[in-house]
mmCIF file of C-alpha atoms in Angstrom:
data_model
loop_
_atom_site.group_PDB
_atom_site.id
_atom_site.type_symbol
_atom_site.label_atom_id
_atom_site.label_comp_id
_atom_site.label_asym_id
_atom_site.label_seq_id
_atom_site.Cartn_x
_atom_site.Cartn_y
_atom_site.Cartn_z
ATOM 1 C CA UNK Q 28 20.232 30.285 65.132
ATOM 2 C CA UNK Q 29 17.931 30.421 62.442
ATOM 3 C CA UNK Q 30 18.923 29.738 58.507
ATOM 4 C CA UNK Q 31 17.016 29.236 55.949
ATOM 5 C CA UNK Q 32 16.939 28.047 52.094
ATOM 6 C CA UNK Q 33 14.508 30.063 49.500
ATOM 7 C CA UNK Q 34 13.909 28.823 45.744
ATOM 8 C CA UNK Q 35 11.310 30.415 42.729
ATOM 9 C CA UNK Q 36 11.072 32.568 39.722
ATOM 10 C CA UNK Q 37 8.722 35.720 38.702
ATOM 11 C CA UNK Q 38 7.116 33.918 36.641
ATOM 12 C CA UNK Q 39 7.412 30.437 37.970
ATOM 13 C CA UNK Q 40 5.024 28.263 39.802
ATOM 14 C CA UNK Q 41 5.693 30.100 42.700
ATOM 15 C CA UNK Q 42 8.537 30.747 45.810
ATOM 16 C CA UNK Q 43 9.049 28.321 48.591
ATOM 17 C CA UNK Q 44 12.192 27.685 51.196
ATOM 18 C CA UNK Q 45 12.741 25.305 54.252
ATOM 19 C CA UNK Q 46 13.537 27.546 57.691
ATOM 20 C CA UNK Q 47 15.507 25.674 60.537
ATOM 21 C CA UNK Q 48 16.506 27.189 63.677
ATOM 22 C CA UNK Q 49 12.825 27.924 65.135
ATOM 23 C CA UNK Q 50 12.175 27.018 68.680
ATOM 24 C CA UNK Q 51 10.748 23.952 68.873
ATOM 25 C CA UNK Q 52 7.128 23.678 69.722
ATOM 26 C CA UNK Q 53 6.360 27.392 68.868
ATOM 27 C CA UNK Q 54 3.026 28.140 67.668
ATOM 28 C CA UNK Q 55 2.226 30.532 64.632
ATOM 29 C CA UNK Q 56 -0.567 32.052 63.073
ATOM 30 C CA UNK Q 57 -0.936 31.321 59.411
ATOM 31 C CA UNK Q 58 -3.520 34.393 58.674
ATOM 32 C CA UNK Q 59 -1.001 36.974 60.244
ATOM 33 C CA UNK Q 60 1.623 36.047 58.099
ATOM 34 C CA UNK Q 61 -0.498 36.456 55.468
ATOM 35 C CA UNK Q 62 -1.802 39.784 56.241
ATOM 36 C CA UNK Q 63 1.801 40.424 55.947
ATOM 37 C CA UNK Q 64 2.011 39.142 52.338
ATOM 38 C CA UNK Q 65 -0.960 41.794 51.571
ATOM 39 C CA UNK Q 66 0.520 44.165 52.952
ATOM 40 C CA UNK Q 67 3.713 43.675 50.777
ATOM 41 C CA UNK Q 68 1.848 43.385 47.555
ATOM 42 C CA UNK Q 69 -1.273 46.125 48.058
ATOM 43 C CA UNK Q 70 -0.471 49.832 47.584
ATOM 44 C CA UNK Q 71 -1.293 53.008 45.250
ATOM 45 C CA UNK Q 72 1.813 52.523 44.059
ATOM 46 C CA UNK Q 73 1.737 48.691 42.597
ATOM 47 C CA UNK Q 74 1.299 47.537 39.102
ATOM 48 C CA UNK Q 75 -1.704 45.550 37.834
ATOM 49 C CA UNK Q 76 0.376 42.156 38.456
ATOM 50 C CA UNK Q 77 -0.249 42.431 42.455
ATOM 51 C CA UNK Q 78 -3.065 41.623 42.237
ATOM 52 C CA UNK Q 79 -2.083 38.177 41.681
ATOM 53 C CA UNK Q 80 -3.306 36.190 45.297
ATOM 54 C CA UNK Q 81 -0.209 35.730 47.474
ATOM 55 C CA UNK Q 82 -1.060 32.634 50.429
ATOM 56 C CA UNK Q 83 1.399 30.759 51.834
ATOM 57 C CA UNK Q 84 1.005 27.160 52.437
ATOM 58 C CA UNK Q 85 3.063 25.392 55.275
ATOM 59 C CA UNK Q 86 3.509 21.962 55.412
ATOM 60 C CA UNK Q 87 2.060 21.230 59.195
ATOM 61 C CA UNK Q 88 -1.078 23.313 58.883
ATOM 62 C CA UNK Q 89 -3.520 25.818 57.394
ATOM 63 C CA UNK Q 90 -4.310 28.014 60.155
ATOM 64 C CA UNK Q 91 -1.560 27.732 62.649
ATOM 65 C CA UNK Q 92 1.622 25.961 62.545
ATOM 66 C CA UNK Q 93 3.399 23.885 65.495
ATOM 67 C CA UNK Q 94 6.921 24.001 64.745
ATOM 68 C CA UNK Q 95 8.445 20.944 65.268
ATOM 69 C CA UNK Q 96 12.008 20.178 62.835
ATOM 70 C CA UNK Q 97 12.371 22.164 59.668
ATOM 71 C CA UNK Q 98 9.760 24.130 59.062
ATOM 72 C CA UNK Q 99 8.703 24.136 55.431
ATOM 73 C CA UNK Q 100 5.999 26.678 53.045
ATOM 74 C CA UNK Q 101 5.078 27.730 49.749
ATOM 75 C CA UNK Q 102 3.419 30.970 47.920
ATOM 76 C CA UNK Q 103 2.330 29.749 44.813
ATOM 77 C CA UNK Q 104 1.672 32.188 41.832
ATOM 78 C CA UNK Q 105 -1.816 32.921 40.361
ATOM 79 C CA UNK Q 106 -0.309 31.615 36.739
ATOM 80 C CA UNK Q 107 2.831 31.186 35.571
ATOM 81 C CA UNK Q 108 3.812 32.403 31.880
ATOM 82 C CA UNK Q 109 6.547 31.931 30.146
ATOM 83 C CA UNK Q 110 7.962 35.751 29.243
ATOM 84 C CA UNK Q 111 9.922 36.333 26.055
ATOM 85 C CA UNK Q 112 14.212 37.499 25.899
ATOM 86 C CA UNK Q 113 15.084 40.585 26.693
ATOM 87 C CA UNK Q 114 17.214 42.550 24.167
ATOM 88 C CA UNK Q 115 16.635 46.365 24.859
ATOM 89 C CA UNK Q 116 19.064 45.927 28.003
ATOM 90 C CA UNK Q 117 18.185 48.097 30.864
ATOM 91 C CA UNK Q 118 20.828 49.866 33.402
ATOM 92 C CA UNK Q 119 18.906 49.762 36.360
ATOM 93 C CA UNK Q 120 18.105 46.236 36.349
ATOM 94 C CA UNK Q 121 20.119 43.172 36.332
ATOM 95 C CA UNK Q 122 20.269 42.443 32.520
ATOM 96 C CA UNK Q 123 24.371 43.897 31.850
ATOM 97 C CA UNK Q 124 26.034 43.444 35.171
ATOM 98 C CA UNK Q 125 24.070 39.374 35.351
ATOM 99 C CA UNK Q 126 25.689 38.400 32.097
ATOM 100 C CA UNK Q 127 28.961 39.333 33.181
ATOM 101 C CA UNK Q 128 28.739 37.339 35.899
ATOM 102 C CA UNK Q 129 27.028 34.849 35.153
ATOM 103 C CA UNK Q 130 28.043 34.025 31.475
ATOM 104 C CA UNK Q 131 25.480 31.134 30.915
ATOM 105 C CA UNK Q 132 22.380 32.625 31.523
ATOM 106 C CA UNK Q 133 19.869 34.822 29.583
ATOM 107 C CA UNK Q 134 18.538 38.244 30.629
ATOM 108 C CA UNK Q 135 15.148 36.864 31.170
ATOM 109 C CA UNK Q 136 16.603 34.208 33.701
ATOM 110 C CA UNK Q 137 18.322 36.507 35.438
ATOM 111 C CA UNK Q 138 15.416 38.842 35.629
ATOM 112 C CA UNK Q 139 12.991 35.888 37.101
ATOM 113 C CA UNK Q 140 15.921 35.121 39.634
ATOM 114 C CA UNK Q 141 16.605 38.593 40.679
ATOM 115 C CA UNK Q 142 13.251 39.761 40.801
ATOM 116 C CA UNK Q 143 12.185 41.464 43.737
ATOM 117 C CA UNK Q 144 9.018 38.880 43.846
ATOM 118 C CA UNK Q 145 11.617 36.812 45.603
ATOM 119 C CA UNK Q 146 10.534 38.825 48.738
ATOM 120 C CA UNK Q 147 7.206 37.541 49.450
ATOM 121 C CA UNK Q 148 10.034 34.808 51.399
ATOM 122 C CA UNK Q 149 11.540 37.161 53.633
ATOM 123 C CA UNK Q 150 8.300 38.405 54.451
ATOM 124 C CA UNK Q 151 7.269 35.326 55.018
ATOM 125 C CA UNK Q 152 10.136 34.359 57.508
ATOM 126 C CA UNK Q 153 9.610 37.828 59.278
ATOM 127 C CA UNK Q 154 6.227 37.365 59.851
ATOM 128 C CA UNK Q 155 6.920 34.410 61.758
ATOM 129 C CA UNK Q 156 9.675 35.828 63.909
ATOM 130 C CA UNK Q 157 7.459 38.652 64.233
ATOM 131 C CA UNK Q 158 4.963 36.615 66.371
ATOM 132 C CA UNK Q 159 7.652 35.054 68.219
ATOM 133 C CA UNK Q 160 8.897 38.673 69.163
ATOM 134 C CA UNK Q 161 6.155 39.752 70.008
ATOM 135 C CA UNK Q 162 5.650 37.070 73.063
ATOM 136 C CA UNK Q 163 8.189 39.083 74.686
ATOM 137 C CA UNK Q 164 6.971 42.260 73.917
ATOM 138 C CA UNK Q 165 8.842 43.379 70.838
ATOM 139 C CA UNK Q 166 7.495 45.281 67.799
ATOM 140 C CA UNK Q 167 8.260 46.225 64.667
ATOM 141 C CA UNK Q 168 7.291 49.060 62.584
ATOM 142 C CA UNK Q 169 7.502 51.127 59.597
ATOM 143 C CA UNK Q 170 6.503 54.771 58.123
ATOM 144 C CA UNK Q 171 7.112 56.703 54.854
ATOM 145 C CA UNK Q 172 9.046 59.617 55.259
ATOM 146 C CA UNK Q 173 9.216 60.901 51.623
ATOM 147 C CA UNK Q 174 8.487 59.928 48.394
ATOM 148 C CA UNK Q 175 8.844 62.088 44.931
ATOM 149 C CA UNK Q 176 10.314 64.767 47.186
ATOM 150 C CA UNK Q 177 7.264 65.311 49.120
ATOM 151 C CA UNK Q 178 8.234 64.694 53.071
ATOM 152 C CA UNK Q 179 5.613 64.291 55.918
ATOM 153 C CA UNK Q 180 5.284 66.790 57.991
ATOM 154 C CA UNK Q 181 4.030 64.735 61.064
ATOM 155 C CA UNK Q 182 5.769 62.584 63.713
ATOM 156 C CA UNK Q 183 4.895 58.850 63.456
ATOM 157 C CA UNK Q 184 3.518 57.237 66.935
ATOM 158 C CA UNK Q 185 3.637 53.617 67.568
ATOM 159 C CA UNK Q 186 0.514 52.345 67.570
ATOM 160 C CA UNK Q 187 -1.430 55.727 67.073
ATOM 161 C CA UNK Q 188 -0.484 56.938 63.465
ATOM 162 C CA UNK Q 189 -1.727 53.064 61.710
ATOM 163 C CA UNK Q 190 -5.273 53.939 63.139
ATOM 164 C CA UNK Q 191 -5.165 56.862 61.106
ATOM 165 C CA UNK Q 192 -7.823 56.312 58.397
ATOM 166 C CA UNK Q 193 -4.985 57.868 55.481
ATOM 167 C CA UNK Q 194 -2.261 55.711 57.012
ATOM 168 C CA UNK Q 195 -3.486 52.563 54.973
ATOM 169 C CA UNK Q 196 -2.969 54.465 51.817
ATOM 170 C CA UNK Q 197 1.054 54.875 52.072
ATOM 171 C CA UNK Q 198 1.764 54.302 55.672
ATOM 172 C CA UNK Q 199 2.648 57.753 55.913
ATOM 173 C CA UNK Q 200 1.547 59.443 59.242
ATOM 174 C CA UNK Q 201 0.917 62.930 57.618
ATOM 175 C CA UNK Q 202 -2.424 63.137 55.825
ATOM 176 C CA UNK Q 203 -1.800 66.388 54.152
ATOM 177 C CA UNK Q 204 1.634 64.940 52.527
ATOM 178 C CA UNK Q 205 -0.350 61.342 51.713
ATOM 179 C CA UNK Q 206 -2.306 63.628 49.236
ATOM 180 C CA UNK Q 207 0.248 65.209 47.665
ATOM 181 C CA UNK Q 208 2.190 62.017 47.232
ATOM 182 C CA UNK Q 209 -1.136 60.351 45.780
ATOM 183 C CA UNK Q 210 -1.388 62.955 43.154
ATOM 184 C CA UNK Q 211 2.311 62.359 42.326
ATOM 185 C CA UNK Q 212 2.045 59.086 42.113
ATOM 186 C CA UNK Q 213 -0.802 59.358 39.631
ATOM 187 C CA UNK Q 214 0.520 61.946 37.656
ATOM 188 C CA UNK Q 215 4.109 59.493 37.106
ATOM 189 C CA UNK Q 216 2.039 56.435 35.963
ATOM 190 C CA UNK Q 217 0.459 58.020 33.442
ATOM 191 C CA UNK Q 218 3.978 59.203 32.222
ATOM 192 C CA UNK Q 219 5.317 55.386 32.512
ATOM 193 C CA UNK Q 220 7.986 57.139 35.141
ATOM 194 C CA UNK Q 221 8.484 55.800 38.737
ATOM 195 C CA UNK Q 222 9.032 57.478 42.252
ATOM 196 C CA UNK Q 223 11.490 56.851 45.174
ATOM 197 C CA UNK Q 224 11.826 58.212 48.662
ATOM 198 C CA UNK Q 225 12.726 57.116 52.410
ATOM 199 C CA UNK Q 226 11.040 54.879 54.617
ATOM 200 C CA UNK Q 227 11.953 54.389 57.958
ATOM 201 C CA UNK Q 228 11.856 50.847 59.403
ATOM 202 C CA UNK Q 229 11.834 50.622 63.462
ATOM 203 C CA UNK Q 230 11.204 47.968 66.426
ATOM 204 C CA UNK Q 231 10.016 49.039 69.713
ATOM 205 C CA UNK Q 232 10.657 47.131 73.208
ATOM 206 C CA UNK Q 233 14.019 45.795 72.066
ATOM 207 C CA UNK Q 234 16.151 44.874 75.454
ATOM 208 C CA UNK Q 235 19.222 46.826 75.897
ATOM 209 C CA UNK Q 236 22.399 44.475 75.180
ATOM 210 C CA UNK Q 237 21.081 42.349 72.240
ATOM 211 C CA UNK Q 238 24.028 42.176 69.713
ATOM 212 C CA UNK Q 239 28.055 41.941 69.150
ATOM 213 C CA UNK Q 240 31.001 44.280 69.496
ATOM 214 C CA UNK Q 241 33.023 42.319 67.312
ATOM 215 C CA UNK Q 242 34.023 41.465 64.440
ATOM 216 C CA UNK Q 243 32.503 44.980 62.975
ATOM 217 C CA UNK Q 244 30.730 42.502 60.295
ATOM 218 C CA UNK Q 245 28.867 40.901 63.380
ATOM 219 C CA UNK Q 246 27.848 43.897 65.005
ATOM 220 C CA UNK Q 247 23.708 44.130 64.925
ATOM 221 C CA UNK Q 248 23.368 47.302 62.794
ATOM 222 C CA UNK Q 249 25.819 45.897 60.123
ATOM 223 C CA UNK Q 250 23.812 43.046 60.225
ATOM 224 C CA UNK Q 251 20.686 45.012 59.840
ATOM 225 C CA UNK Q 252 22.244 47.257 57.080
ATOM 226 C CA UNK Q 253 23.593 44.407 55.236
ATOM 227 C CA UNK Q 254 19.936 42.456 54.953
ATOM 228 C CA UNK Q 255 17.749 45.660 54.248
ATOM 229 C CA UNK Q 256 20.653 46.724 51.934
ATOM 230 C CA UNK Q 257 19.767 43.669 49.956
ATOM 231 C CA UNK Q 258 16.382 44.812 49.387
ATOM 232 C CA UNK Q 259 15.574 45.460 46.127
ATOM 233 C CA UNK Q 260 15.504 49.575 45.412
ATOM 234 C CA UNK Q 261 17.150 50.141 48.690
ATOM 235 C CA UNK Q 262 19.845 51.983 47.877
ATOM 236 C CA UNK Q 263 21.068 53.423 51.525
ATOM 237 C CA UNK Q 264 20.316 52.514 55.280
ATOM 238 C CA UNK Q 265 21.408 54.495 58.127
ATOM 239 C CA UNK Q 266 20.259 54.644 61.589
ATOM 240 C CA UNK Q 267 19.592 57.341 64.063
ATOM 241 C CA UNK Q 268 19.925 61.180 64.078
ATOM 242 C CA UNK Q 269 21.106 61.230 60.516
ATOM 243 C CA UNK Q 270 19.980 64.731 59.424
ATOM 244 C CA UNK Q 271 21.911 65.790 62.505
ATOM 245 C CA UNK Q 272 25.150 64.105 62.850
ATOM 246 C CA UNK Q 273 27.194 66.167 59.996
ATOM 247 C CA UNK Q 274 25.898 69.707 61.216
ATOM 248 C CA UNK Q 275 26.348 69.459 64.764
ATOM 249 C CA UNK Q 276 28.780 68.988 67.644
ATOM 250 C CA UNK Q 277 29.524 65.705 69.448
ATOM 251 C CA UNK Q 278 28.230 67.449 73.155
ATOM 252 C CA UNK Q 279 24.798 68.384 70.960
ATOM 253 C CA UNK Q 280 24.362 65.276 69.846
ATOM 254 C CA UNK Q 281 25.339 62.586 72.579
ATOM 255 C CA UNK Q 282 22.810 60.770 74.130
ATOM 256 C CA UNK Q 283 21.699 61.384 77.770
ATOM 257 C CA UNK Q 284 21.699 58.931 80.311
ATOM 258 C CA UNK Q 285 19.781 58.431 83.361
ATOM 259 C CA UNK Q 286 18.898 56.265 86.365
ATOM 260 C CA UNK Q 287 15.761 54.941 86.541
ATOM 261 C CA UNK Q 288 14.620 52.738 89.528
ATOM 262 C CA UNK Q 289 17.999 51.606 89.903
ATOM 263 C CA UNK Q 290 18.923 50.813 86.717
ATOM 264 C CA UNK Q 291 21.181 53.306 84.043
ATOM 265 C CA UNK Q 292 18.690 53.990 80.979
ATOM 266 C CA UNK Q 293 19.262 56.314 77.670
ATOM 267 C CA UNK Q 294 17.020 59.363 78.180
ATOM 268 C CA UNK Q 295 17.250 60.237 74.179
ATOM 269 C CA UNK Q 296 17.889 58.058 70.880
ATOM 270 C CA UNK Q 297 20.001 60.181 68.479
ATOM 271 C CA UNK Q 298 21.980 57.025 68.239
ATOM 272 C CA UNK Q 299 19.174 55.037 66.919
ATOM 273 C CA UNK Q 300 19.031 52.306 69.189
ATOM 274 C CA UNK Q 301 22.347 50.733 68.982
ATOM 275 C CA UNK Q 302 25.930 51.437 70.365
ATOM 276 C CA UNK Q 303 29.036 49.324 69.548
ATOM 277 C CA UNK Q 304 26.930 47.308 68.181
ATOM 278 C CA UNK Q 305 24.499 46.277 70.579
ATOM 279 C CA UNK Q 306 20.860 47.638 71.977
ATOM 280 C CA UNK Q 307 20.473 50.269 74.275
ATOM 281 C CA UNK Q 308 17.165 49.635 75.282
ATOM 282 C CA UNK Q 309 15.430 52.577 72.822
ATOM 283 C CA UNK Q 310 13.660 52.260 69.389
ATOM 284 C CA UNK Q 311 16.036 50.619 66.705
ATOM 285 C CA UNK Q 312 15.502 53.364 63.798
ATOM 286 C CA UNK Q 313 16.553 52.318 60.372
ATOM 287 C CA UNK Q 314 16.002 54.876 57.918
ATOM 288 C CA UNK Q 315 15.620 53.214 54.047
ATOM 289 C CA UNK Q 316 16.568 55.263 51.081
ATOM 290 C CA UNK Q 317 14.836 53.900 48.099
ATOM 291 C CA UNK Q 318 15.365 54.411 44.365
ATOM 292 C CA UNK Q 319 12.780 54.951 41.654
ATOM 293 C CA UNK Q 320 12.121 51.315 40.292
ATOM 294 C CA UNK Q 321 13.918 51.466 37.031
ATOM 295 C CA UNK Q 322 11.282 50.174 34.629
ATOM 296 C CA UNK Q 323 10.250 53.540 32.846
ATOM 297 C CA UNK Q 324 9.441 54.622 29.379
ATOM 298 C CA UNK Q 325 11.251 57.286 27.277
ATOM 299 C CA UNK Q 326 14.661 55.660 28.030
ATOM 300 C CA UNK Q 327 17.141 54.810 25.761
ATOM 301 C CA UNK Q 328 19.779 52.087 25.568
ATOM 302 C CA UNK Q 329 21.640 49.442 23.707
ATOM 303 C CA UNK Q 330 20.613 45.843 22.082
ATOM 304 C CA UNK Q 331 22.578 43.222 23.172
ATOM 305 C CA UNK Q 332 22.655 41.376 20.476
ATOM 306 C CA UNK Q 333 23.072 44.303 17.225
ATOM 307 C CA UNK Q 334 24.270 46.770 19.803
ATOM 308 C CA UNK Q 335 22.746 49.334 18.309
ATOM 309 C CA UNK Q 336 20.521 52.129 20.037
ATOM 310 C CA UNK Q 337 17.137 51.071 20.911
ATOM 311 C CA UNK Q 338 14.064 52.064 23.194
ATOM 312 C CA UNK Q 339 14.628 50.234 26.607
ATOM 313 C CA UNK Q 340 12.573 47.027 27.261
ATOM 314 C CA UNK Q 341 9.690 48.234 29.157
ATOM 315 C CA UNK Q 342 7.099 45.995 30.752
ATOM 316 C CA UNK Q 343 4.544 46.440 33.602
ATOM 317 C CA UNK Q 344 5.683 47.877 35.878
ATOM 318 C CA UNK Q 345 4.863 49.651 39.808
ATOM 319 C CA UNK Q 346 4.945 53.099 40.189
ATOM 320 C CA UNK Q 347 5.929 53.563 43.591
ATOM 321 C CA UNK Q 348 7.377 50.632 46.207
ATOM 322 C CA UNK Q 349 8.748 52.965 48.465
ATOM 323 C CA UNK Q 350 5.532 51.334 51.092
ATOM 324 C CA UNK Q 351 6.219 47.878 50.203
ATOM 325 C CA UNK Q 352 9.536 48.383 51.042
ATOM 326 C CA UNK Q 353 8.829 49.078 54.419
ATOM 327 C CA UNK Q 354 6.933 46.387 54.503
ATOM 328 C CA UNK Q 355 9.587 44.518 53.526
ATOM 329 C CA UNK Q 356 11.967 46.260 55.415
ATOM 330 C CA UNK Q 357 10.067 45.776 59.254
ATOM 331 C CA UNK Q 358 10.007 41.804 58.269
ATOM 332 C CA UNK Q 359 13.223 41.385 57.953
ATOM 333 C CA UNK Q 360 14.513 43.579 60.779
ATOM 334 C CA UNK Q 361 12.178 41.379 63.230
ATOM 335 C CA UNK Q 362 14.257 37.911 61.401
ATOM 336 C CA UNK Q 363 17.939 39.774 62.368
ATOM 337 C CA UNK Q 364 16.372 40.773 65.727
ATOM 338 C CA UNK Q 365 15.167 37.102 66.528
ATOM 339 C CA UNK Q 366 17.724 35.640 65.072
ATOM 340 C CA UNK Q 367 20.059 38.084 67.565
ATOM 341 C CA UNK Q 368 18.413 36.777 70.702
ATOM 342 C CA UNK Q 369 17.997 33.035 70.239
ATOM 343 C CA UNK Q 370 22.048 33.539 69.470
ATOM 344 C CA UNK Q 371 22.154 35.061 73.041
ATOM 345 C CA UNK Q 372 19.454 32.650 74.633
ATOM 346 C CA UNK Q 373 17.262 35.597 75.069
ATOM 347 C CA UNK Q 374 14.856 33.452 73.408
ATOM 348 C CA UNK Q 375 14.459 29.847 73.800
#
């Protein structure tokens, strides 16, 4: 079982954690997890600050890593800074709801503890258990579904839609909708506004009867809702048929079965890959809803300290993370599926 410890600020020096629970004597590559890391940080959507250099360091190696006892890395920050208070308290954010939990600390430490920075470590475990899944044929995905209202009018294909030469620009497998979204994009950072949408987050090759029936808290797409829930911006998952399941009948709906070479199979995936819990053998489809990121101009709110009305504290800011959350997303699904099987033994 795998757990791990993460530690950093914003603006720090930089995030690091210790990860136990690997198998012992597995070998990773270094550059893939950091072509993971770009991909987290790049996008038409990002603010100025990313691009800041994120590497990871491991303590064991540079270019691949024998795992061998705790398993310990670092992604150190271009510069750190020292950022002034923040007064002009903002809703979206953690600056209200921090301080009344935690009573000792300032909006700006909250802000460089909540920050969604903090995710260039769960990228960076995912990564790893990416490569380990992927020695037994397991995959993980994502796609852009909608952002600013605009929804793609393609299907993705696994493996087929990332060659597309427009896919790099939002991971969105519809060209014509990439466009329109680019366009929106510009036309809301140059209005200090943001943009949400939905991103879908999927693996691929996933045996059937990988998870728990009970408790419900244990079983694998509560686990999976419950880490890309965390997420910052990620205000919904759900998995499946969604756009389906409150318009239509349970006999139009229910999954077909089928035997194939002597063994029962699903023939469709309205369920989205999981049934009481565990694997059925199809795609695991995770569909992310994502809010705008709340740092916009033209809002108003209260000082904390006169509480009187004031323009909301606004600092740099991305436009759009709505990619980067998939991203995101795909890493950490791969960590709950690993995590699943070594559980099980399914990986040793």
């Amino acid at each position: 079982m795998i757990t791990f410890s993460f530690y950093g600020q914003s603006h720090g020096s930089g995030y690091g954690g210790v990860i136990k629970g690997l198998p012992q004597g597995f070998v990773f590559d270094v550059s893939y997890v950091n072509a993971q890391l770009m991909a987290r940080k790049c996008g038409a959507g990002r603010s100025a600050r990313q691009a800041y250099e994120d590497t990871v360091q491991f303590v064991g190696g540079d270019t691949t890593v024998t795992v061998n006892g705790d398993l310990e890395f670092f992604v150190p920050n271009r510069s750190a800074e020292v950022r002034p208070e923040i007064t002009a308290l903002r809703s979206g954010h953690v600056d209200v709801v921090g301080q009344a939990r935690y009573k000792d600390k300032t909006v700006r430490e909250l802000n460089e503890v909540a920050s969604a920075r903090s995710s260039v470590c769960y990228v960076v475990l995912g990564a790893i258990c990416k490569q380990l899944l992927e020695r037994y044929g397991i995959y993980t995905y994502h796609y852009v579904n909608k952002i600013g209202g605009i929804a793609s009018r393609n299907r993705y294909r696994f493996g087929v839609s990332e060659k597309e030469e427009h896919f790099a620009a939002l991971h969105c497998p519809c060209r014509y909708a990439t466009g329109l979204m680019l366009d929106k994009i510009a036309i809301a950072r140059d209005a200090g506004d943001s943009l949400g949408g939905i991103v879908t987050v999927g693996a691929t090759g996933v045996p059937m009867g990988i998870g728990e029936m009970l408790p419900y808290s244990e079983r694998l797409d509560a686990v999976i809702a419950a880490n890309l829930t965390g997420i910052p911006s990620v205000k919904g998952v759900s998995f499946g048929a969604i756009d389906r399941y409150a318009n239509v009948t349970g006999s139009e709906i229910a999954d077909g079965l089928q035997a194939v070479n002597g063994r029962i199979e699903y023939a469709t995936n309205n369920c989205g890959g999981i049934v009481a819990g565990i694997t059925t053998g199809q795609d695991i489809i995770c569909r992310l809803t994502v809010k705008p990121v709340p740092t916009v101009k033209g809002i108003n709110t209260v000082d904390g300290k006169t509480l009187k009305p004031v323009p909301a504290h606004y600092e740099r800011a991305d436009t759009c993370v709505v990619p980067n959350v998939g991203v995101i997303g795909e890493n950490i699904l791969a960590y709950v599926i690993c995590n699943q099987m070594l559980k099980q033994g399914e990986i040793k």
